[in-house]
Short mmCIF file of C-alpha atoms in Angstrom, two decimals:
data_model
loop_
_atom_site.label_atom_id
_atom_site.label_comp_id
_atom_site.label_asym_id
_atom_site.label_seq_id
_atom_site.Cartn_x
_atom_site.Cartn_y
_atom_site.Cartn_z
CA UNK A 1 -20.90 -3.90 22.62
CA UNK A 2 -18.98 -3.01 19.15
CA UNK A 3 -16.71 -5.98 17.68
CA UNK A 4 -13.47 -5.21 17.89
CA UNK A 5 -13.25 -4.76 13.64
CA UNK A 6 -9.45 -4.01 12.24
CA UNK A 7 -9.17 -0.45 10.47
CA UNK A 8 -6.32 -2.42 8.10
CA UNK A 9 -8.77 -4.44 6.33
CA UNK A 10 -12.76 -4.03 4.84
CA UNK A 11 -15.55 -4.36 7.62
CA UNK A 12 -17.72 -6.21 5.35
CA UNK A 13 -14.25 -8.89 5.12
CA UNK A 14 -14.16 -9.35 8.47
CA UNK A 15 -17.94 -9.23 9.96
CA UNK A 16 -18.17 -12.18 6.97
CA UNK A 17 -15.10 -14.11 8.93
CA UNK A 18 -16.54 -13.44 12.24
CA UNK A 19 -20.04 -14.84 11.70
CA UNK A 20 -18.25 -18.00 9.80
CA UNK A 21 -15.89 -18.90 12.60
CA UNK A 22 -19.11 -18.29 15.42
CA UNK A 23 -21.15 -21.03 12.96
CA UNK A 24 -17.79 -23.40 12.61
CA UNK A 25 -17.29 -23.25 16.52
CA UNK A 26 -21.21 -23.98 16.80
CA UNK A 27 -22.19 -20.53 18.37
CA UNK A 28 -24.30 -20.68 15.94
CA UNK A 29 -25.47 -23.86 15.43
CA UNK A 30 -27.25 -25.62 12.22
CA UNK A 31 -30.78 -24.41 12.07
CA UNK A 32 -30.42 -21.83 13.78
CA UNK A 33 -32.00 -18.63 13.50
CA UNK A 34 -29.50 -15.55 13.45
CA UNK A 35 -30.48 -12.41 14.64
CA UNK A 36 -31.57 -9.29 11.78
CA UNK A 37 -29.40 -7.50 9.95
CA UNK A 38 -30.39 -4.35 12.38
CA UNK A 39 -29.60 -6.57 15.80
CA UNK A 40 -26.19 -7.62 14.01
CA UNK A 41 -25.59 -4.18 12.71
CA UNK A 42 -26.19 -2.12 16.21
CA UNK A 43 -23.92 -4.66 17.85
CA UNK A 44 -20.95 -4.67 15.81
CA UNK A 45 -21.43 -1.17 15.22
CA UNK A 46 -21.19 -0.91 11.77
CA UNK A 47 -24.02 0.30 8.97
CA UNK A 48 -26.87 -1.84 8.44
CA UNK A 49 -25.81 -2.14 4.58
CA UNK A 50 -22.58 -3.32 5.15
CA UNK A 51 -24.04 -6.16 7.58
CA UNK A 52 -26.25 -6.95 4.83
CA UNK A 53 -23.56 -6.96 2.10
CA UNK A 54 -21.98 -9.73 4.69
CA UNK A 55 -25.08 -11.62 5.37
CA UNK A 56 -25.64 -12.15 1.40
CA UNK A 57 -22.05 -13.44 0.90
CA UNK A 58 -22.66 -16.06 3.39
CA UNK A 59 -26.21 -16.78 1.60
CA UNK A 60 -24.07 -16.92 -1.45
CA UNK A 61 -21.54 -19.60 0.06
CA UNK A 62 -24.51 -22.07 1.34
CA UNK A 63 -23.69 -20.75 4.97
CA UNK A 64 -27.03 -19.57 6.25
CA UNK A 65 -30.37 -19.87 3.95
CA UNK A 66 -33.19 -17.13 4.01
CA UNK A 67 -36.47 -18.42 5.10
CA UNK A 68 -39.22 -15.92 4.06
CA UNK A 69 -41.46 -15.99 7.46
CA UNK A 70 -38.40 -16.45 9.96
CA UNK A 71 -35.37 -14.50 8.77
CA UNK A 72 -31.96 -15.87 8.05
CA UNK A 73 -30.90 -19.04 9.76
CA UNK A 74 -27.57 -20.79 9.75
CA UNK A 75 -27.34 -24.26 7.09
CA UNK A 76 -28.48 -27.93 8.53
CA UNK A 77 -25.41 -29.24 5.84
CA UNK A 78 -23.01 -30.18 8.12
CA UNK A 79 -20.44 -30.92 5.69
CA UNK A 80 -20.50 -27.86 4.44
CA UNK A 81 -19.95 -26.06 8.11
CA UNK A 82 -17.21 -29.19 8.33
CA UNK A 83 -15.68 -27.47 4.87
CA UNK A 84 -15.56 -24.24 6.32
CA UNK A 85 -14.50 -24.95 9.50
CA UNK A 86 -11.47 -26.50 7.56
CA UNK A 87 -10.79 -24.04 4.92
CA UNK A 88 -10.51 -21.26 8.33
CA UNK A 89 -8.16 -23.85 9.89
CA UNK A 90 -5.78 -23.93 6.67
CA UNK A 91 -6.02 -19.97 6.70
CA UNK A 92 -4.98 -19.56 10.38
CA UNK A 93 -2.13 -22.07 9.95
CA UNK A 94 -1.01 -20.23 6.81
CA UNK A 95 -1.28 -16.71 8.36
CA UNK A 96 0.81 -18.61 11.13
CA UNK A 97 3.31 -20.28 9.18
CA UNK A 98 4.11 -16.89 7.46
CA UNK A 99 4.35 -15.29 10.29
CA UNK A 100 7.02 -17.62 11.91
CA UNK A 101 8.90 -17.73 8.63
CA UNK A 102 8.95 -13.82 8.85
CA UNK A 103 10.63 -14.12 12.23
CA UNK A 104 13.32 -16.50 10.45
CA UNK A 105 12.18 -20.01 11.78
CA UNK A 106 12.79 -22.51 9.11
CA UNK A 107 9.52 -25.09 9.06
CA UNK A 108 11.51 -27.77 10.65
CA UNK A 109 11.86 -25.21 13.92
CA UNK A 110 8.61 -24.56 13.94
CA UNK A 111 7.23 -28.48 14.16
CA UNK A 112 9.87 -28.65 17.30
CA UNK A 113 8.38 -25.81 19.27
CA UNK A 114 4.64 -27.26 18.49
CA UNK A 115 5.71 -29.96 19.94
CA UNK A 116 7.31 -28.66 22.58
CA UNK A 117 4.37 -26.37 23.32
CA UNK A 118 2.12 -29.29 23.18
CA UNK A 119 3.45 -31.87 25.09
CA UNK A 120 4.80 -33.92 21.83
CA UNK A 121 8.35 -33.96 22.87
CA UNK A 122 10.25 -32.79 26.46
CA UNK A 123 12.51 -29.85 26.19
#
């Protein structure tokens, strides 16, 4: 089944953002062997090279290390999936934040509905 890939923004941006939140959230897990470019590729339905272009920006960022007999697998340095699990974290909250702000809430508004929303303080 094809991702469901935004028309707004580059592939390549967003295949790389997909595979980093799946190893942050431990769908794919440190060690672990990802599937080919071509298996990638046919599922998200997007070319092979721009898979690839993806898959070597991760290799660039420590994310998942090429092993010559058994393909690409994702990094045993936990503390660098820890980093990037952060580093998405900060970006969602931004994206959030300006979002909200964009809608008029003033930051102050926005930590009373959190808590509202999560139990930190009764309506």
């Amino acid at each position: 089944m094809a991702w469901n890939l935004d028309s707004d923004r580059p592939i390549y941006s967003q295949i790389l953002e997909r595979i980093q939140m799946q190893i942050a959230a431990g769908i794919y897990e440190p060690g672990e062997k990802i599937p080919s470019v071509r298996e990638l590729a046919a599922d998200a339905g997007v070319n092979p090279n721009t898979m690839q272009k993806a898959l070597a920006e991760l290799e660039r960022r420590n994310l998942v290390v090429t092993l010559r007999t058994s393909g690409r697998v994702v990094t045993e340095d936990l503390n660098m999936i820890r980093e990037t699990k952060n580093q998405l974290a900060k970006e969602q909250i931004d994206d959030f934040l300006k979002r909200m702000k964009a809608l008029g809430f003033e930051r102050e508004d926005i930590l009373i509905m959190l808590k509202k929303e999560t139990g930190g303080e009764s309506a």
